[in-house]
mmCIF file of N, CA and C and ligand atoms in Angstrom:
data_model
loop_
_atom_site.group_PDB
_atom_site.id
_atom_site.type_symbol
_atom_site.label_atom_id
_atom_site.label_comp_id
_atom_site.label_asym_id
_atom_site.label_seq_id
_atom_site.Cartn_x
_atom_site.Cartn_y
_atom_site.Cartn_z
ATOM 1 N N MET Y 1 -7.944 -5.857 -23.912
ATOM 2 C CA MET Y 1 -8.563 -6.672 -22.848
ATOM 3 C C MET Y 1 -7.685 -6.645 -21.598
ATOM 4 N N GLY Y 2 -6.404 -6.888 -21.768
ATOM 5 C CA GLY Y 2 -5.510 -6.885 -20.625
ATOM 6 C C GLY Y 2 -5.462 -5.521 -19.950
ATOM 7 N N LEU Y 3 -5.416 -4.486 -20.747
ATOM 8 C CA LEU Y 3 -5.360 -3.131 -20.214
ATOM 9 C C LEU Y 3 -6.655 -2.785 -19.481
ATOM 10 N N GLU Y 4 -7.762 -3.178 -20.055
ATOM 11 C CA GLU Y 4 -9.061 -2.937 -19.414
ATOM 12 C C GLU Y 4 -9.126 -3.587 -18.044
ATOM 13 N N THR Y 5 -8.705 -4.828 -17.985
ATOM 14 C CA THR Y 5 -8.705 -5.555 -16.716
ATOM 15 C C THR Y 5 -7.887 -4.808 -15.684
ATOM 16 N N GLU Y 6 -6.744 -4.313 -16.124
ATOM 17 C CA GLU Y 6 -5.844 -3.587 -15.235
ATOM 18 C C GLU Y 6 -6.519 -2.329 -14.690
ATOM 19 N N LEU Y 7 -7.235 -1.609 -15.546
ATOM 20 C CA LEU Y 7 -7.901 -0.376 -15.126
ATOM 21 C C LEU Y 7 -8.999 -0.654 -14.111
ATOM 22 N N VAL Y 8 -9.775 -1.692 -14.364
ATOM 23 C CA VAL Y 8 -10.834 -2.074 -13.438
ATOM 24 C C VAL Y 8 -10.216 -2.421 -12.096
ATOM 25 N N GLU Y 9 -9.131 -3.174 -12.162
ATOM 26 C CA GLU Y 9 -8.458 -3.589 -10.947
ATOM 27 C C GLU Y 9 -7.942 -2.383 -10.164
ATOM 28 N N GLU Y 10 -7.383 -1.413 -10.873
ATOM 29 C CA GLU Y 10 -6.831 -0.244 -10.193
ATOM 30 C C GLU Y 10 -7.892 0.568 -9.487
ATOM 31 N N SER Y 11 -9.060 0.701 -10.107
ATOM 32 C CA SER Y 11 -10.107 1.463 -9.436
ATOM 33 C C SER Y 11 -10.625 0.709 -8.215
ATOM 34 N N LEU Y 12 -10.617 -0.611 -8.311
ATOM 35 C CA LEU Y 12 -11.017 -1.427 -7.159
ATOM 36 C C LEU Y 12 -10.005 -1.268 -6.017
ATOM 37 N N ILE Y 13 -8.735 -1.308 -6.373
ATOM 38 C CA ILE Y 13 -7.681 -1.167 -5.365
ATOM 39 C C ILE Y 13 -7.824 0.176 -4.649
ATOM 40 N N LYS Y 14 -8.053 1.220 -5.435
ATOM 41 C CA LYS Y 14 -8.193 2.552 -4.838
ATOM 42 C C LYS Y 14 -9.387 2.607 -3.897
ATOM 43 N N LYS Y 15 -10.468 1.960 -4.328
ATOM 44 C CA LYS Y 15 -11.660 1.955 -3.493
ATOM 45 C C LYS Y 15 -11.376 1.243 -2.160
ATOM 46 N N LEU Y 16 -10.669 0.118 -2.265
ATOM 47 C CA LEU Y 16 -10.329 -0.633 -1.059
ATOM 48 C C LEU Y 16 -9.396 0.178 -0.148
ATOM 49 N N MET Y 17 -8.445 0.858 -0.777
ATOM 50 C CA MET Y 17 -7.478 1.614 0.008
ATOM 51 C C MET Y 17 -8.106 2.828 0.679
ATOM 52 N N ALA Y 18 -9.226 3.276 0.162
ATOM 53 C CA ALA Y 18 -9.911 4.424 0.753
ATOM 54 C C ALA Y 18 -10.498 4.081 2.123
ATOM 55 N N SER Y 19 -10.494 2.787 2.467
ATOM 56 C CA SER Y 19 -10.971 2.404 3.799
ATOM 57 C C SER Y 19 -9.824 2.349 4.800
ATOM 58 N N VAL Y 20 -8.607 2.576 4.285
ATOM 59 C CA VAL Y 20 -7.438 2.570 5.158
ATOM 60 C C VAL Y 20 -7.281 3.955 5.775
ATOM 61 N N LYS Y 21 -6.975 3.968 7.071
ATOM 62 C CA LYS Y 21 -6.855 5.253 7.764
ATOM 63 C C LYS Y 21 -5.431 5.786 7.709
ATOM 64 N N CYS Y 22 -5.345 7.095 7.654
ATOM 65 C CA CYS Y 22 -4.059 7.782 7.687
ATOM 66 C C CYS Y 22 -3.322 7.426 8.964
ATOM 67 N N GLY Y 23 -2.035 7.042 8.840
ATOM 68 C CA GLY Y 23 -1.251 6.656 10.004
ATOM 69 C C GLY Y 23 -0.976 7.829 10.934
ATOM 70 N N ALA Y 24 -1.098 9.039 10.434
ATOM 71 C CA ALA Y 24 -0.788 10.207 11.243
ATOM 72 C C ALA Y 24 -2.022 10.764 11.960
ATOM 73 N N CYS Y 25 -3.142 10.885 11.266
ATOM 74 C CA CYS Y 25 -4.286 11.560 11.881
ATOM 75 C C CYS Y 25 -5.523 10.669 11.989
ATOM 76 N N GLY Y 26 -5.495 9.480 11.370
ATOM 77 C CA GLY Y 26 -6.612 8.549 11.532
ATOM 78 C C GLY Y 26 -7.756 8.752 10.572
ATOM 79 N N ARG Y 27 -7.664 9.735 9.707
ATOM 80 C CA ARG Y 27 -8.705 9.947 8.739
ATOM 81 C C ARG Y 27 -8.538 8.992 7.559
ATOM 82 N N CYS Y 28 -9.626 8.530 7.003
ATOM 83 C CA CYS Y 28 -9.533 7.637 5.852
ATOM 84 C C CYS Y 28 -9.039 8.400 4.624
ATOM 85 N N TYR Y 29 -8.257 7.715 3.832
ATOM 86 C CA TYR Y 29 -7.798 8.316 2.580
ATOM 87 C C TYR Y 29 -8.957 8.418 1.608
ATOM 88 N N GLU Y 30 -8.784 9.275 0.621
ATOM 89 C CA GLU Y 30 -9.813 9.393 -0.410
ATOM 90 C C GLU Y 30 -9.255 8.847 -1.715
ATOM 91 N N VAL Y 31 -10.158 8.302 -2.518
ATOM 92 C CA VAL Y 31 -9.759 7.681 -3.780
ATOM 93 C C VAL Y 31 -8.866 8.608 -4.610
ATOM 94 N N ASP Y 32 -9.214 9.886 -4.625
ATOM 95 C CA ASP Y 32 -8.460 10.852 -5.419
ATOM 96 C C ASP Y 32 -7.037 11.062 -4.916
ATOM 97 N N ASN Y 33 -6.775 10.670 -3.688
ATOM 98 C CA ASN Y 33 -5.466 10.905 -3.086
ATOM 99 C C ASN Y 33 -4.602 9.652 -3.051
ATOM 100 N N ILE Y 34 -5.034 8.645 -3.781
ATOM 101 C CA ILE Y 34 -4.292 7.395 -3.812
ATOM 102 C C ILE Y 34 -3.738 7.178 -5.212
ATOM 103 N N GLY Y 35 -2.440 7.040 -5.290
ATOM 104 C CA GLY Y 35 -1.817 6.781 -6.579
ATOM 105 C C GLY Y 35 -1.221 5.388 -6.595
ATOM 106 N N ILE Y 36 -1.467 4.667 -7.656
ATOM 107 C CA ILE Y 36 -0.934 3.318 -7.760
ATOM 108 C C ILE Y 36 0.375 3.347 -8.527
ATOM 109 N N LEU Y 37 1.427 2.836 -7.901
ATOM 110 C CA LEU Y 37 2.743 2.830 -8.538
ATOM 111 C C LEU Y 37 2.961 1.561 -9.347
ATOM 112 N N GLY Y 38 2.350 0.493 -8.881
ATOM 113 C CA GLY Y 38 2.512 -0.775 -9.586
ATOM 114 C C GLY Y 38 2.202 -1.915 -8.647
ATOM 115 N N HIS Y 39 2.279 -3.119 -9.155
ATOM 116 C CA HIS Y 39 2.058 -4.249 -8.265
ATOM 117 C C HIS Y 39 2.859 -5.457 -8.691
ATOM 118 N N GLU Y 40 3.100 -6.306 -7.726
ATOM 119 C CA GLU Y 40 3.830 -7.537 -7.926
ATOM 120 C C GLU Y 40 2.925 -8.624 -7.369
ATOM 121 N N GLY Y 41 2.102 -9.195 -8.214
ATOM 122 C CA GLY Y 41 1.122 -10.159 -7.734
ATOM 123 C C GLY Y 41 0.120 -9.488 -6.807
ATOM 124 N N ASP Y 42 -0.008 -10.011 -5.585
ATOM 125 C CA ASP Y 42 -0.945 -9.468 -4.606
ATOM 126 C C ASP Y 42 -0.413 -8.234 -3.890
ATOM 127 N N LEU Y 43 0.861 -7.965 -4.076
ATOM 128 C CA LEU Y 43 1.493 -6.856 -3.366
ATOM 129 C C LEU Y 43 1.438 -5.594 -4.219
ATOM 130 N N TRP Y 44 0.690 -4.613 -3.744
ATOM 131 C CA TRP Y 44 0.502 -3.368 -4.479
ATOM 132 C C TRP Y 44 1.303 -2.248 -3.829
ATOM 133 N N PHE Y 45 1.907 -1.426 -4.671
ATOM 134 C CA PHE Y 45 2.667 -0.282 -4.181
ATOM 135 C C PHE Y 45 1.896 0.983 -4.486
ATOM 136 N N LEU Y 46 1.693 1.774 -3.452
ATOM 137 C CA LEU Y 46 0.877 2.960 -3.608
ATOM 138 C C LEU Y 46 1.545 4.172 -2.973
ATOM 139 N N ARG Y 47 1.158 5.329 -3.482
ATOM 140 C CA ARG Y 47 1.565 6.574 -2.853
ATOM 141 C C ARG Y 47 0.274 7.251 -2.404
ATOM 142 N N VAL Y 48 0.181 7.566 -1.152
ATOM 143 C CA VAL Y 48 -1.050 8.161 -0.649
ATOM 144 C C VAL Y 48 -0.766 9.531 -0.061
ATOM 145 N N PHE Y 49 -1.757 10.372 -0.158
ATOM 146 C CA PHE Y 49 -1.662 11.721 0.365
ATOM 147 C C PHE Y 49 -2.902 11.966 1.216
ATOM 148 N N CYS Y 50 -2.696 12.403 2.454
ATOM 149 C CA CYS Y 50 -3.835 12.645 3.335
ATOM 150 C C CYS Y 50 -4.276 14.104 3.208
ATOM 151 N N PRO Y 51 -5.522 14.316 2.793
ATOM 152 C CA PRO Y 51 -6.006 15.687 2.624
ATOM 153 C C PRO Y 51 -6.184 16.404 3.955
ATOM 154 N N ALA Y 52 -6.298 15.646 5.043
ATOM 155 C CA ALA Y 52 -6.546 16.254 6.346
ATOM 156 C C ALA Y 52 -5.269 16.797 6.984
ATOM 157 N N CYS Y 53 -4.201 15.975 6.987
ATOM 158 C CA CYS Y 53 -2.980 16.412 7.679
ATOM 159 C C CYS Y 53 -1.813 16.594 6.723
ATOM 160 N N GLN Y 54 -2.049 16.411 5.426
ATOM 161 C CA GLN Y 54 -1.039 16.637 4.387
ATOM 162 C C GLN Y 54 0.103 15.623 4.406
ATOM 163 N N ALA Y 55 -0.056 14.543 5.166
ATOM 164 C CA ALA Y 55 1.001 13.542 5.218
ATOM 165 C C ALA Y 55 1.015 12.745 3.912
ATOM 166 N N GLN Y 56 2.232 12.433 3.477
ATOM 167 C CA GLN Y 56 2.373 11.606 2.275
ATOM 168 C C GLN Y 56 3.110 10.332 2.646
ATOM 169 N N TYR Y 57 2.618 9.238 2.175
ATOM 170 C CA TYR Y 57 3.273 7.975 2.479
ATOM 171 C C TYR Y 57 3.445 7.124 1.236
ATOM 172 N N LEU Y 58 4.523 6.386 1.273
ATOM 173 C CA LEU Y 58 4.694 5.294 0.340
ATOM 174 C C LEU Y 58 4.123 4.082 1.053
ATOM 175 N N MET Y 59 3.326 3.313 0.364
ATOM 176 C CA MET Y 59 2.607 2.252 1.034
ATOM 177 C C MET Y 59 2.640 0.990 0.194
ATOM 178 N N ALA Y 60 2.757 -0.128 0.874
ATOM 179 C CA ALA Y 60 2.645 -1.406 0.187
ATOM 180 C C ALA Y 60 1.481 -2.160 0.812
ATOM 181 N N ALA Y 61 0.601 -2.698 0.014
ATOM 182 C CA ALA Y 61 -0.578 -3.383 0.536
ATOM 183 C C ALA Y 61 -0.726 -4.743 -0.109
ATOM 184 N N VAL Y 62 -1.069 -5.726 0.704
ATOM 185 C CA VAL Y 62 -1.383 -7.048 0.175
ATOM 186 C C VAL Y 62 -2.887 -7.121 -0.009
ATOM 187 N N ILE Y 63 -3.307 -7.301 -1.240
ATOM 188 C CA ILE Y 63 -4.737 -7.307 -1.534
ATOM 189 C C ILE Y 63 -5.123 -8.640 -2.153
ATOM 190 N N ARG Y 64 -5.977 -9.357 -1.436
ATOM 191 C CA ARG Y 64 -6.416 -10.670 -1.897
ATOM 192 C C ARG Y 64 -7.920 -10.775 -1.819
ATOM 193 N N GLU Y 65 -8.478 -11.388 -2.825
ATOM 194 C CA GLU Y 65 -9.910 -11.634 -2.840
ATOM 195 C C GLU Y 65 -10.713 -10.388 -2.478
ATOM 196 N N ASP Y 66 -10.388 -9.294 -3.170
ATOM 197 C CA ASP Y 66 -11.127 -8.051 -3.020
ATOM 198 C C ASP Y 66 -11.097 -7.461 -1.623
ATOM 199 N N ARG Y 67 -10.054 -7.763 -0.883
ATOM 200 C CA ARG Y 67 -9.926 -7.059 0.394
ATOM 201 C C ARG Y 67 -8.448 -6.821 0.709
ATOM 202 N N VAL Y 68 -8.233 -5.810 1.525
ATOM 203 C CA VAL Y 68 -6.878 -5.467 1.927
ATOM 204 C C VAL Y 68 -6.511 -6.331 3.117
ATOM 205 N N SER Y 69 -5.529 -7.211 2.944
ATOM 206 C CA SER Y 69 -5.191 -8.100 4.050
ATOM 207 C C SER Y 69 -3.947 -7.633 4.793
ATOM 208 N N GLY Y 70 -3.260 -6.665 4.243
ATOM 209 C CA GLY Y 70 -2.093 -6.153 4.945
ATOM 210 C C GLY Y 70 -1.626 -4.855 4.328
ATOM 211 N N VAL Y 71 -1.180 -3.942 5.158
ATOM 212 C CA VAL Y 71 -0.689 -2.668 4.656
ATOM 213 C C VAL Y 71 0.573 -2.307 5.403
ATOM 214 N N ILE Y 72 1.560 -1.859 4.676
ATOM 215 C CA ILE Y 72 2.744 -1.352 5.369
ATOM 216 C C ILE Y 72 3.184 -0.072 4.678
ATOM 217 N N THR Y 73 3.694 0.857 5.455
ATOM 218 C CA THR Y 73 4.142 2.118 4.904
ATOM 219 C C THR Y 73 5.565 2.353 5.361
ATOM 220 N N ASP Y 74 6.107 3.471 5.013
ATOM 221 C CA ASP Y 74 7.432 3.821 5.509
ATOM 222 C C ASP Y 74 7.313 4.587 6.829
ATOM 223 N N LEU Y 75 6.347 4.166 7.620
ATOM 224 C CA LEU Y 75 6.153 4.760 8.936
ATOM 225 C C LEU Y 75 7.247 4.308 9.895
ATOM 226 N N THR Y 76 7.352 4.992 11.010
ATOM 227 C CA THR Y 76 8.297 4.595 12.048
ATOM 228 C C THR Y 76 7.776 3.361 12.775
ATOM 229 N N GLY Y 77 8.636 2.729 13.568
ATOM 230 C CA GLY Y 77 8.246 1.543 14.324
ATOM 231 C C GLY Y 77 7.071 1.805 15.250
ATOM 232 N N ALA Y 78 7.076 2.942 15.912
ATOM 233 C CA ALA Y 78 6.007 3.268 16.851
ATOM 234 C C ALA Y 78 4.664 3.373 16.124
ATOM 235 N N GLU Y 79 4.709 3.937 14.950
ATOM 236 C CA GLU Y 79 3.472 4.089 14.191
ATOM 237 C C GLU Y 79 2.982 2.739 13.684
ATOM 238 N N LEU Y 80 3.926 1.884 13.331
ATOM 239 C CA LEU Y 80 3.550 0.539 12.896
ATOM 240 C C LEU Y 80 2.890 -0.238 14.032
ATOM 241 N N ASP Y 81 3.400 -0.026 15.245
ATOM 242 C CA ASP Y 81 2.813 -0.691 16.409
ATOM 243 C C ASP Y 81 1.348 -0.311 16.570
ATOM 244 N N LYS Y 82 1.051 0.922 16.238
ATOM 245 C CA LYS Y 82 -0.320 1.414 16.330
ATOM 246 C C LYS Y 82 -1.216 0.604 15.398
ATOM 247 N N PHE Y 83 -0.736 0.373 14.184
ATOM 248 C CA PHE Y 83 -1.468 -0.434 13.212
ATOM 249 C C PHE Y 83 -1.656 -1.853 13.732
ATOM 250 N N ARG Y 84 -0.561 -2.385 14.265
ATOM 251 C CA ARG Y 84 -0.564 -3.761 14.723
ATOM 252 C C ARG Y 84 -1.559 -3.919 15.868
ATOM 253 N N ASN Y 85 -1.544 -2.955 16.792
ATOM 254 C CA ASN Y 85 -2.457 -3.014 17.932
ATOM 255 C C ASN Y 85 -3.907 -2.889 17.491
ATOM 256 N N ALA Y 86 -4.118 -2.208 16.383
ATOM 257 C CA ALA Y 86 -5.474 -2.034 15.875
ATOM 258 C C ALA Y 86 -5.962 -3.304 15.173
ATOM 259 N N GLY Y 87 -5.064 -4.296 15.055
ATOM 260 C CA GLY Y 87 -5.463 -5.567 14.457
ATOM 261 C C GLY Y 87 -5.544 -5.532 12.952
ATOM 262 N N VAL Y 88 -4.990 -4.490 12.357
ATOM 263 C CA VAL Y 88 -5.043 -4.372 10.903
ATOM 264 C C VAL Y 88 -4.093 -5.359 10.242
ATOM 265 N N LEU Y 89 -2.975 -5.591 10.910
ATOM 266 C CA LEU Y 89 -1.923 -6.394 10.307
ATOM 267 C C LEU Y 89 -1.595 -7.636 11.129
ATOM 268 N N ALA Y 90 -1.251 -8.683 10.442
ATOM 269 C CA ALA Y 90 -0.695 -9.853 11.122
ATOM 270 C C ALA Y 90 0.804 -9.619 11.267
ATOM 271 N N ALA Y 91 1.357 -10.082 12.370
ATOM 272 C CA ALA Y 91 2.764 -9.799 12.668
ATOM 273 C C ALA Y 91 3.698 -10.305 11.572
ATOM 274 N N ASP Y 92 3.399 -11.494 11.039
ATOM 275 C CA ASP Y 92 4.302 -12.036 10.024
ATOM 276 C C ASP Y 92 4.228 -11.248 8.728
ATOM 277 N N GLU Y 93 3.069 -10.687 8.461
ATOM 278 C CA GLU Y 93 2.946 -9.842 7.264
ATOM 279 C C GLU Y 93 3.790 -8.591 7.410
ATOM 280 N N ILE Y 94 3.760 -8.017 8.618
ATOM 281 C CA ILE Y 94 4.568 -6.826 8.868
ATOM 282 C C ILE Y 94 6.035 -7.138 8.657
ATOM 283 N N LEU Y 95 6.485 -8.239 9.233
ATOM 284 C CA LEU Y 95 7.893 -8.604 9.127
ATOM 285 C C LEU Y 95 8.303 -8.830 7.679
ATOM 286 N N ASP Y 96 7.506 -9.622 6.967
ATOM 287 C CA ASP Y 96 7.808 -9.906 5.567
ATOM 288 C C ASP Y 96 7.959 -8.629 4.771
ATOM 289 N N MET Y 97 6.971 -7.769 4.917
ATOM 290 C CA MET Y 97 6.947 -6.573 4.084
ATOM 291 C C MET Y 97 7.968 -5.555 4.552
ATOM 292 N N HIS Y 98 8.200 -5.530 5.859
ATOM 293 C CA HIS Y 98 9.197 -4.600 6.377
ATOM 294 C C HIS Y 98 10.578 -4.967 5.851
ATOM 295 N N ASN Y 99 10.877 -6.270 5.865
ATOM 296 C CA ASN Y 99 12.156 -6.731 5.339
ATOM 297 C C ASN Y 99 12.272 -6.428 3.856
ATOM 298 N N PHE Y 100 11.169 -6.620 3.169
ATOM 299 C CA PHE Y 100 11.152 -6.342 1.737
ATOM 300 C C PHE Y 100 11.469 -4.873 1.479
ATOM 301 N N LEU Y 101 10.801 -4.000 2.217
ATOM 302 C CA LEU Y 101 10.974 -2.569 1.986
ATOM 303 C C LEU Y 101 12.355 -2.088 2.437
ATOM 304 N N LYS Y 102 12.897 -2.751 3.471
ATOM 305 C CA LYS Y 102 14.206 -2.365 3.981
ATOM 306 C C LYS Y 102 15.282 -2.618 2.929
ATOM 307 N N ASP Y 103 15.163 -3.759 2.242
ATOM 308 C CA ASP Y 103 16.150 -4.112 1.214
ATOM 309 C C ASP Y 103 15.883 -3.398 -0.102
ATOM 310 N N PHE Y 104 14.678 -2.894 -0.204
ATOM 311 C CA PHE Y 104 14.258 -2.282 -1.453
ATOM 312 C C PHE Y 104 14.797 -0.859 -1.530
ATOM 313 N N ASP Y 105 15.443 -0.512 -2.625
ATOM 314 C CA ASP Y 105 16.121 0.784 -2.697
ATOM 315 C C ASP Y 105 15.221 1.927 -3.161
ATOM 316 N N GLY Y 106 13.955 1.640 -3.376
ATOM 317 C CA GLY Y 106 13.024 2.701 -3.729
ATOM 318 C C GLY Y 106 12.884 2.932 -5.219
ATOM 319 N N ASP Y 107 13.643 2.183 -5.996
ATOM 320 C CA ASP Y 107 13.553 2.352 -7.444
ATOM 321 C C ASP Y 107 12.513 1.398 -8.021
ATOM 322 N N PHE Y 108 11.287 1.901 -8.114
ATOM 323 C CA PHE Y 108 10.195 1.046 -8.562
ATOM 324 C C PHE Y 108 10.347 0.639 -10.024
ATOM 325 N N SER Y 109 10.886 1.548 -10.828
ATOM 326 C CA SER Y 109 10.990 1.232 -12.255
ATOM 327 C C SER Y 109 11.914 0.036 -12.459
ATOM 328 N N GLN Y 110 12.957 -0.012 -11.622
ATOM 329 C CA GLN Y 110 13.890 -1.132 -11.726
ATOM 330 C C GLN Y 110 13.202 -2.428 -11.277
ATOM 331 N N LEU Y 111 12.445 -2.327 -10.173
ATOM 332 C CA LEU Y 111 11.765 -3.503 -9.644
ATOM 333 C C LEU Y 111 10.824 -4.105 -10.678
ATOM 334 N N PHE Y 112 10.057 -3.225 -11.306
ATOM 335 C CA PHE Y 112 9.002 -3.740 -12.179
ATOM 336 C C PHE Y 112 9.462 -4.049 -13.593
ATOM 337 N N SER Y 113 10.718 -3.727 -13.886
ATOM 338 C CA SER Y 113 11.221 -4.129 -15.198
ATOM 339 C C SER Y 113 11.843 -5.512 -15.134
ATOM 340 N N GLN Y 114 11.972 -6.030 -13.903
ATOM 341 C CA GLN Y 114 12.481 -7.386 -13.755
ATOM 342 C C GLN Y 114 11.424 -8.393 -14.176
ATOM 343 N N ASN Y 115 11.883 -9.542 -14.637
ATOM 344 C CA ASN Y 115 10.935 -10.547 -15.084
ATOM 345 C C ASN Y 115 10.430 -11.401 -13.940
HETATM 346 ZN ZN1 ZN O 201 -3.757 12.350 7.940
#
């Protein structure tokens, strides 16, 4: 039961993330190009690959009530500004997640083995 719920949730997350546009070329990602690394409550960690421009990003998204309320990637500051100007992100969400990712050493297995 728990595993089933998780699978349903993952396909939903991928579907939601497919509406997110590539930070490099603006094309929407495709479900097949989105990999879920794990999640910590509402905060989901994903690896995305853009079929149009071949860009790969590590991405963190806040997903609540079946919608993506915030997305952050390992993009540069200028690219993040583009997202912010597009109204995709709230400034405080960017700051929170940016600080989180800055302190985060990239070892997801370590993060998710914590209680
Ligand atoms: Zn792209």
